[in-house]
Coordinates of C-alpha atoms and ligand atoms in Angstrom, one line a residue:
X115 CA 202.9 145.8 196.9
X116 CA 201.3 147.6 199.9
X117 CA 198.8 150.4 199.1
X118 CA 196.3 151.8 201.6
X119 CA 193.3 153.8 200.6
X120 CA 191.6 154.3 203.9
X121 CA 190.7 157.9 205.0
X122 CA 193.3 159.7 207.0
X123 CA 192.5 159.8 210.7
X124 CA 191.0 163.2 211.7
X125 CA 193.7 164.3 214.1
X126 CA 196.9 162.7 212.9
X127 CA 198.9 164.5 215.5
X128 CA 196.9 163.1 218.4
X129 CA 196.9 159.6 216.8
X130 CA 200.7 159.6 216.6
X131 CA 200.9 160.7 220.2
X132 CA 198.5 157.9 221.2
X133 CA 200.5 155.4 219.4
X134 CA 203.7 156.6 220.9
X135 CA 202.2 156.0 224.4
X136 CA 201.6 152.4 223.5
X137 CA 205.2 151.9 222.3
X138 CA 206.5 153.7 225.4
X139 CA 204.8 151.1 227.6
X140 CA 206.1 148.2 225.4
X141 CA 209.7 149.3 225.1
X142 CA 210.4 150.9 228.5
X143 CA 212.2 149.0 231.2
X144 CA 211.6 150.1 234.8
X145 CA 214.5 150.0 237.3
X146 CA 212.6 147.3 239.1
X147 CA 212.4 145.1 236.0
X148 CA 216.0 145.7 235.3
X149 CA 217.0 144.5 238.8
X150 CA 215.0 141.3 238.2
X151 CA 216.8 140.7 234.9
X152 CA 220.2 141.2 236.7
X153 CA 219.2 138.7 239.3
X154 CA 218.4 136.0 236.6
X155 CA 221.4 137.0 234.6
X156 CA 223.8 136.5 237.5
X157 CA 222.4 133.1 238.1
X158 CA 222.9 132.1 234.4
X159 CA 226.5 133.2 234.6
X160 CA 227.0 130.9 237.6
X161 CA 225.3 128.0 236.0
X162 CA 227.5 128.5 232.9
X163 CA 230.6 128.3 235.0
X164 CA 229.4 125.3 236.9
X165 CA 228.5 123.0 234.0
X166 CA 229.4 122.6 230.3
X167 CA 226.9 123.2 227.5
X168 CA 224.7 125.7 229.3
X169 CA 222.6 128.5 227.6
X170 CA 225.1 131.2 228.5
X171 CA 228.2 129.0 227.9
X172 CA 230.8 131.0 229.9
X173 CA 233.7 129.8 227.8
X174 CA 237.2 129.4 229.4
X175 CA 239.6 131.0 227.0
X176 CA 243.0 129.7 228.1
X177 CA 244.1 133.3 228.3
X178 CA 245.8 133.2 231.7
X179 CA 245.7 136.5 233.7
X180 CA 246.5 140.0 232.6
X181 CA 249.3 141.2 230.3
X182 CA 252.3 142.7 232.0
X183 CA 252.4 145.6 229.5
X184 CA 255.9 144.6 228.6
X185 CA 255.0 142.2 225.8
X186 CA 256.9 143.1 222.7
X187 CA 257.4 142.0 219.1
X188 CA 255.7 141.7 215.7
X189 CA 252.4 139.8 215.4
X190 CA 249.8 139.3 212.7
X191 CA 246.2 139.5 213.6
X192 CA 243.3 138.4 211.5
X193 CA 239.8 139.5 212.5
X194 CA 236.7 137.8 211.1
X195 CA 234.0 140.2 212.3
X196 CA 230.3 140.5 211.5
X197 CA 230.8 142.8 208.5
X198 CA 234.5 142.9 207.5
X199 CA 237.6 140.9 207.4
X200 CA 240.6 142.7 208.7
X201 CA 244.3 141.8 208.6
X202 CA 246.7 143.7 210.9
X203 CA 250.4 143.8 211.6
X204 CA 250.9 144.8 215.2
X205 CA 254.3 145.8 216.7
X206 CA 254.1 145.7 220.4
X207 CA 256.6 148.2 221.8
X208 CA 256.2 147.5 225.6
X209 CA 255.0 150.0 228.2
X210 CA 251.5 149.6 226.8
X211 CA 252.5 151.1 223.4
X212 CA 252.1 149.6 220.0
X213 CA 252.0 150.4 216.2
X214 CA 249.5 148.9 213.8
X215 CA 249.2 148.6 210.0
X216 CA 246.0 147.2 208.7
X217 CA 243.9 146.4 205.6
X218 CA 240.1 145.7 205.6
X219 CA 238.3 143.4 203.1
X220 CA 234.6 143.5 202.7
X221 CA 232.7 140.2 203.3
X222 CA 229.9 139.6 200.8
X223 CA 226.6 138.3 202.1
X224 CA 226.9 135.1 200.1
X225 CA 230.3 134.3 201.7
X226 CA 228.6 134.2 205.1
X227 CA 226.4 131.4 203.8
X228 CA 228.9 129.6 201.6
X229 CA 230.8 126.5 202.6
X230 CA 232.9 127.1 205.8
X231 CA 236.2 125.9 204.4
X232 CA 235.8 128.4 201.5
X233 CA 235.3 131.2 204.0
X234 CA 238.6 130.2 205.7
X235 CA 240.3 129.9 202.3
X236 CA 239.2 133.5 201.6
X237 CA 240.7 134.6 205.0
X238 CA 244.0 132.9 204.1
X239 CA 244.0 134.6 200.6
X240 CA 243.5 138.0 202.2
X241 CA 246.3 137.3 204.6
X242 CA 248.6 136.3 201.8
X243 CA 247.8 139.5 199.9
X244 CA 248.5 141.5 203.0
X245 CA 251.8 139.7 203.8
X246 CA 253.0 140.1 200.2
X247 CA 252.3 143.8 200.1
X248 CA 253.9 144.4 203.5
X249 CA 257.2 142.8 203.0
X250 CA 260.1 145.3 202.9
X251 CA 262.5 147.4 204.9
X252 CA 261.6 149.8 207.6
X253 CA 259.0 150.1 210.5
X254 CA 255.6 148.5 210.0
X255 CA 257.1 146.1 207.3
X256 CA 257.6 142.4 207.4
X257 CA 261.1 141.0 206.8
X258 CA 261.6 138.5 204.0
X259 CA 261.5 134.9 205.4
X260 CA 260.2 136.0 208.9
X261 CA 257.7 133.5 210.3
X262 CA 255.1 135.5 212.4
X263 CA 252.8 134.3 215.2
X264 CA 249.2 134.9 214.3
X265 CA 246.2 135.7 216.5
X266 CA 242.9 134.8 214.8
X267 CA 240.0 136.8 216.2
X268 CA 236.9 134.7 215.5
X269 CA 234.0 136.3 217.1
X270 CA 231.5 133.5 217.3
X271 CA 230.9 131.1 220.2
X272 CA 233.5 128.4 220.3
X273 CA 234.3 125.9 223.0
X274 CA 238.0 125.8 223.6
X275 CA 240.2 123.0 225.0
X276 CA 243.3 125.0 224.5
X277 CA 244.1 128.4 223.1
X278 CA 244.7 127.4 219.5
X279 CA 241.5 125.3 219.3
X280 CA 237.8 126.3 219.1
X281 CA 234.8 124.2 218.3
X282 CA 232.1 126.4 216.8
X283 CA 229.0 126.0 219.0
X284 CA 226.8 128.0 216.5
X285 CA 227.0 130.8 214.1
X286 CA 225.5 134.1 215.1
X287 CA 225.0 137.5 213.5
X288 CA 223.3 136.0 210.4
X289 CA 226.2 133.8 209.4
X290 CA 225.2 130.3 208.3
X291 CA 228.2 128.8 206.5
X292 CA 227.6 125.0 206.3
X293 CA 230.1 122.4 207.5
X294 CA 231.4 124.6 210.3
X295 CA 229.2 124.2 213.4
X296 CA 230.6 121.5 215.7
X297 CA 234.0 121.6 214.0
X298 CA 237.4 123.0 215.1
X299 CA 237.6 126.3 213.2
X300 CA 241.3 126.7 214.2
X301 CA 242.1 123.4 212.4
X302 CA 240.0 124.4 209.4
X303 CA 241.9 127.7 209.2
X304 CA 245.2 125.9 209.5
X305 CA 244.2 123.8 206.5
X306 CA 243.6 127.0 204.5
X307 CA 246.9 128.5 205.6
X308 CA 248.7 125.3 204.5
X309 CA 247.2 125.6 201.0
X310 CA 248.7 129.0 200.6
X311 CA 252.0 128.2 202.1
X312 CA 252.0 131.2 204.4
X313 CA 254.9 132.2 206.7
X314 CA 252.7 132.3 209.8
X315 CA 251.9 130.2 212.8
X316 CA 248.4 130.2 214.3
X317 CA 249.2 130.9 217.9
X318 CA 245.9 131.8 219.4
X319 CA 242.2 131.7 218.5
X320 CA 240.4 134.5 220.4
X321 CA 237.0 136.2 220.7
X322 CA 236.8 139.9 220.1
X323 CA 235.6 140.5 223.7
X324 CA 238.6 138.6 225.1
X325 CA 240.9 140.6 222.8
X326 CA 239.2 143.8 224.0
X327 CA 239.6 142.9 227.6
X328 CA 243.3 142.2 227.3
X329 CA 244.1 145.2 225.0
X330 CA 242.1 147.6 227.2
X331 CA 243.9 146.4 230.3
X332 CA 247.3 146.7 228.5
X333 CA 246.7 150.5 228.3
X334 CA 244.3 151.0 231.3
X335 CA 244.9 148.5 234.2
X336 CA 241.7 149.5 235.9
X337 CA 239.8 147.6 233.2
X338 CA 238.1 144.5 234.6
X339 CA 235.4 143.8 232.0
X340 CA 235.1 144.2 228.2
X341 CA 231.9 144.5 226.2
X342 CA 231.1 144.6 222.5
X343 CA 228.0 146.3 221.3
X344 CA 228.1 146.1 217.5
X345 CA 226.6 143.7 215.0
X346 CA 226.5 141.3 217.9
X347 CA 226.9 141.7 221.6
X348 CA 229.0 140.0 224.2
X349 CA 231.3 140.4 227.2
X350 CA 234.5 139.0 228.7
X351 CA 236.1 139.3 232.2
X352 CA 238.8 137.7 234.2
X353 CA 237.7 134.9 236.5
X354 CA 239.5 133.0 239.3
X355 CA 240.1 129.4 238.2
X356 CA 238.8 128.2 241.6
X357 CA 235.4 129.7 240.7
X358 CA 235.1 127.8 237.4
X359 CA 233.9 124.4 238.7
X360 CA 233.5 122.9 235.2
X361 CA 237.2 122.9 234.6
X362 CA 238.2 121.7 238.1
X363 CA 239.4 118.4 236.6
X364 CA 241.9 120.0 234.2
X365 CA 244.4 120.6 237.0
X366 CA 244.9 124.4 236.4
X367 CA 246.3 125.9 239.6
X368 CA 243.3 127.2 241.5
X369 CA 245.0 130.5 242.3
X370 CA 245.4 131.2 238.6
X371 CA 243.1 133.6 236.7
X372 CA 241.6 132.9 233.3
X373 CA 239.6 135.2 230.9
X374 CA 236.0 134.0 230.4
X375 CA 234.2 134.7 227.1
X376 CA 230.6 134.9 228.4
X377 CA 228.7 134.7 225.1
X378 CA 226.0 136.5 226.9
X379 CA 224.1 137.2 223.7
X380 CA 222.5 133.8 224.4
X381 CA 221.0 134.8 227.7
X382 CA 217.4 133.6 228.0
X383 CA 217.5 131.8 224.7
X384 CA 214.9 129.1 224.0
X385 CA 213.2 129.6 227.5
X386 CA 212.3 133.3 227.1
X387 CA 211.5 133.6 230.7
X388 CA 213.3 136.8 231.8
X389 CA 213.5 139.3 228.9
X390 CA 210.5 141.4 228.0
X391 CA 210.0 140.6 224.4
X392 CA 207.5 142.5 222.3
X393 CA 205.7 141.0 219.4
X394 CA 208.2 142.7 217.0
X395 CA 211.1 140.9 218.8
X396 CA 209.3 137.6 218.5
X397 CA 208.9 138.2 214.7
X398 CA 212.6 139.1 214.4
X399 CA 213.5 135.9 216.2
X400 CA 211.2 133.6 214.4
X401 CA 212.1 135.0 211.0
X402 CA 215.8 134.8 211.7
X403 CA 218.1 131.9 210.5
X404 CA 218.5 130.9 214.1
X405 CA 215.1 131.0 215.8
X406 CA 215.2 130.8 219.6
X407 CA 218.9 131.5 219.8
X408 CA 220.7 134.7 220.9
X409 CA 217.6 136.1 222.7
X410 CA 219.5 138.8 224.5
X411 CA 221.5 139.9 221.4
X412 CA 218.4 140.2 219.3
X413 CA 217.0 142.9 221.6
X414 CA 220.3 144.8 221.7
X415 CA 222.7 144.5 218.8
X416 CA 223.1 146.6 215.7
X417 CA 222.0 143.8 213.5
X418 CA 218.5 143.9 214.8
X419 CA 217.5 147.4 216.0
X420 CA 216.6 148.7 212.6
X421 CA 214.6 145.7 211.8
X422 CA 212.6 146.1 215.1
X423 CA 211.7 149.7 214.1
X424 CA 210.8 148.6 210.6
X425 CA 208.4 146.0 211.9
X426 CA 206.6 148.7 214.0
X427 CA 206.3 150.9 210.9
X428 CA 204.9 148.1 208.8
X429 CA 202.3 147.4 211.4
X430 CA 201.2 151.0 211.4
X431 CA 201.1 151.0 207.6
X432 CA 198.8 148.0 207.7
X433 CA 196.6 149.7 210.2
X434 CA 196.3 152.7 207.9
X435 CA 198.1 155.1 210.3
X436 CA 201.2 155.9 208.2
X437 CA 201.9 156.9 204.7
X438 CA 198.4 156.9 203.4
X439 CA 198.1 156.4 199.7
X440 CA 201.8 156.1 199.2
X441 CA 203.6 153.1 197.8
X442 CA 205.5 151.6 200.7
X443 CA 206.9 148.4 199.1
X444 CA 210.5 149.5 199.6
X445 CA 210.0 149.4 203.4
X446 CA 208.7 145.8 203.2
X447 CA 212.0 144.2 202.6
X448 CA 213.3 142.6 205.8
X449 CA 216.5 144.3 207.1
X450 CA 216.2 147.2 204.7
X451 CA 216.0 149.7 207.6
X452 CA 219.6 150.0 208.8
X453 CA 220.3 150.6 212.5
X454 CA 222.5 153.5 211.4
X455 CA 219.2 155.3 210.4
X456 CA 218.1 155.1 214.0
X457 CA 221.4 156.9 215.0
X458 CA 220.8 159.5 212.3
X459 CA 217.2 160.1 213.3
X460 CA 218.1 160.5 216.9
X461 CA 220.8 163.0 216.2
X462 CA 218.9 165.1 213.6
X463 CA 219.5 168.7 214.9
X464 CA 216.9 170.5 212.7
X465 CA 213.4 171.6 213.8
X466 CA 212.0 170.2 210.6
X467 CA 213.9 166.9 211.1
X468 CA 215.4 167.2 207.6
X469 CA 217.7 164.2 208.1
X470 CA 214.6 162.0 208.6
X471 CA 213.0 163.5 205.5
X472 CA 216.1 162.6 203.6
X473 CA 216.2 159.0 204.9
X474 CA 212.6 158.3 203.9
X475 CA 212.6 160.1 200.5
X476 CA 216.0 158.8 199.4
X477 CA 215.9 155.2 200.6
X478 CA 212.2 154.5 200.6
X479 CA 210.6 157.1 198.2
X480 CA 208.1 158.0 201.0
X481 CA 207.0 161.5 202.0
X482 CA 206.6 162.2 205.7
X483 CA 204.8 164.7 207.8
X484 CA 206.5 166.5 210.7
X485 CA 204.3 164.7 213.2
X486 CA 205.4 161.3 211.7
X487 CA 209.0 162.3 211.8
X488 CA 208.7 163.3 215.4
X489 CA 207.1 160.0 216.1
X490 CA 209.9 158.0 214.2
X491 CA 212.5 159.8 216.2
X492 CA 210.7 159.1 219.5
X493 CA 210.4 155.4 218.5
X494 CA 214.1 155.2 217.6
X495 CA 214.8 156.6 221.0
X496 CA 212.7 154.0 222.8
X497 CA 214.3 151.1 220.9
X498 CA 217.9 152.5 221.3
X499 CA 217.3 153.2 225.0
X500 CA 215.9 149.8 225.7
X501 CA 219.0 148.3 224.1
X502 CA 221.3 150.4 226.2
X503 CA 219.4 149.6 229.4
X504 CA 219.5 145.9 228.8
X505 CA 223.2 146.2 228.1
X506 CA 223.6 147.7 231.5
X507 CA 221.8 144.7 233.0
X508 CA 224.5 142.4 231.5
X509 CA 227.3 144.6 232.9
X510 CA 225.6 144.8 236.3
X511 CA 225.4 141.0 236.4
X512 CA 229.1 140.6 236.0
X513 CA 229.8 143.5 238.5
X514 CA 227.5 141.9 241.0
X515 CA 229.0 138.4 240.6
X516 CA 232.6 139.6 240.9
X517 CA 231.9 142.1 243.7
X518 CA 233.3 145.1 241.8
X519 CA 230.6 147.6 242.9
X520 CA 232.3 149.1 246.0
X521 CA 235.8 149.6 244.6
X522 CA 234.4 150.3 241.1
X523 CA 235.9 149.3 237.8
X524 CA 236.4 150.4 234.2
X525 CA 234.6 148.6 231.4
X526 CA 236.3 148.7 228.0
X527 CA 233.6 148.9 225.3
X528 CA 233.7 148.7 221.6
X529 CA 231.4 148.1 218.6
X530 CA 229.4 150.4 216.2
X531 CA 226.5 150.8 218.6
X532 CA 228.7 151.9 221.5
X533 CA 230.9 154.1 219.3
X534 CA 228.4 155.6 217.0
X535 CA 224.9 155.6 218.5
X536 CA 224.3 159.0 220.1
X537 CA 223.9 158.8 223.9
X538 CA 224.3 155.0 224.1
X539 CA 227.1 155.1 226.7
X540 CA 225.2 157.7 228.8
X541 CA 222.1 155.5 228.7
X542 CA 224.2 152.5 229.8
X543 CA 225.5 154.6 232.7
X544 CA 222.0 155.8 233.6
X545 CA 220.9 152.2 233.6
X546 CA 223.7 151.2 236.0
X547 CA 222.5 153.9 238.4
X548 CA 218.9 152.7 238.1
X549 CA 220.1 149.2 239.1
X550 CA 222.7 150.1 241.8
X551 CA 221.6 153.6 242.9
X552 CA 224.4 156.1 243.4
X553 CA 227.1 153.4 243.5
X554 CA 226.3 152.6 239.9
X555 CA 228.6 155.7 239.2
X556 CA 231.5 153.5 240.2
X557 CA 231.2 151.5 237.0
X558 CA 232.4 153.5 234.0
X559 CA 232.5 152.3 230.4
X560 CA 235.0 153.9 228.0
X561 CA 235.9 153.4 224.4
X562 CA 238.2 150.3 224.4
X563 CA 241.4 149.6 222.6
X564 CA 241.3 147.7 219.4
X565 CA 240.8 144.2 220.8
X566 CA 240.5 142.2 217.6
X567 CA 243.9 143.6 216.3
X568 CA 246.0 144.7 219.3
X569 CA 244.3 142.4 221.8
X570 CA 244.9 139.5 219.5
X571 CA 248.6 140.4 219.1
X572 CA 249.0 140.7 222.9
X573 CA 247.4 137.4 223.5
X574 CA 249.6 135.8 220.9
X575 CA 252.6 137.4 222.7
X576 CA 251.4 136.2 226.1
X577 CA 251.0 132.7 224.7
X578 CA 254.4 132.7 223.2
X579 CA 255.9 133.8 226.5
X580 CA 254.2 131.0 228.4
X581 CA 255.3 128.5 225.7
X582 CA 258.9 129.7 225.8
X583 CA 258.8 129.5 229.6
X584 CA 257.5 125.9 229.4
X585 CA 254.3 126.8 231.2
X586 CA 251.0 125.0 230.5
X587 CA 248.9 126.2 227.6
X588 CA 246.1 123.9 228.0
X589 CA 247.0 121.7 231.0
Ligands
LIG102 C1 229.1 136.5 219.1 C2 230.3 136.7 220.0 C3 230.9 138.1 219.7 C4 229.8 139.2 219.7 C5 230.3 140.5 219.3 C6 228.1 137.6 219.0 O1 227.2 137.3 218.1 O2 228.5 135.3 219.5 O3 231.3 135.8 220.0 O4 231.8 138.4 220.7 O5 228.8 138.8 218.7 O6 231.0 140.5 218.1

């Protein structure tokens, strides 16, 4: 239990302003610093393409080239994300059009730590329930006896040897299910499917970013890069096979293109040489289930931003600056401060900051002064803005590497942070201009198509077309 009985500082207003200045220095990224990060980032991308098992693994996905937009048919998609499990039936209608029916299932925290095979059994059970309740006549329904191709969106870093294979390198986003790392999750899932005797065929294992890349290009062919800023963060783009030295021995035609799942959340992991980490970031990292790993993601993604702010608040409580004489034990629980609170605090439209009053009284039983609330809002802004500016460094690294700056490109973006955090996209764009000057305007992010559902279906369709045409799937 945390109680403080020190005397309140004489001029609270001034104290809060002083503190804010300190955090401004800690959390602000100058354009110069951003350019240095981009430099190091670009190098890591190259190293990841050159050699296997690098920090940024740059995973070849065996998704060959862009969709034609003419892919058609019914496909199932299963999406194991950071928070939910989603099952979709996607009907691709050609000309970039599609229909989608879906059901979401909530994943319990315990399931993320329970045995891996059990997690896949649960996925198969949900799929079975979905299939059974969607069999019937009419559009959006599955026909009795129909065997459907299934795209499995598994958004964790997996090394792939072919499209329906993926060895889990490591769990991210707080998952820790034992007996899964180092194993082929596609094979594990097939085992669960067999137990339930399901009329489906696992055609492709994909990452959410790869799905987003393909789905976004299906409807907007100017798209060259896809990014996810949600519970985790990552990017995918289309690479020339001749520029992926580590797969030179596979015999894929060098003039082919292949999507790369960057897994950029791992940038600067273990070495911590390039990213400006504050002491709060270091605590988040060291207290996590994967210390040292996902260094970039831990500064950016929705899983961590609330926790970073909470740690600053706890420090100020300890120093006797905040919530004098109040019982603050509710704020002491790790991860109790949701990143959604930062969004709400930043978008509070009232002079009195009533939304912030609500958050602190309702969730933490704490009274706040106006000066404190203004400080919290400013702090949220610093943390949210840093996340967006670091995100633009990642995008800039791919743009630079691929030479997309002059002609410009569209970047399909998805995830709760991108979609719901006020001003996130604007801050990413502002960051791109700080890095590239006026030309940064040529790079435009936009809300992507549903990659994990539609993208997964399109990739399953593309794979089926290749298979039917006798083209290589894994060479
Ligand atoms: C995972 C990626 C995923 C990203 C966004 C990261 O934690 O490692 O595979 O694309 O989250 O969901």
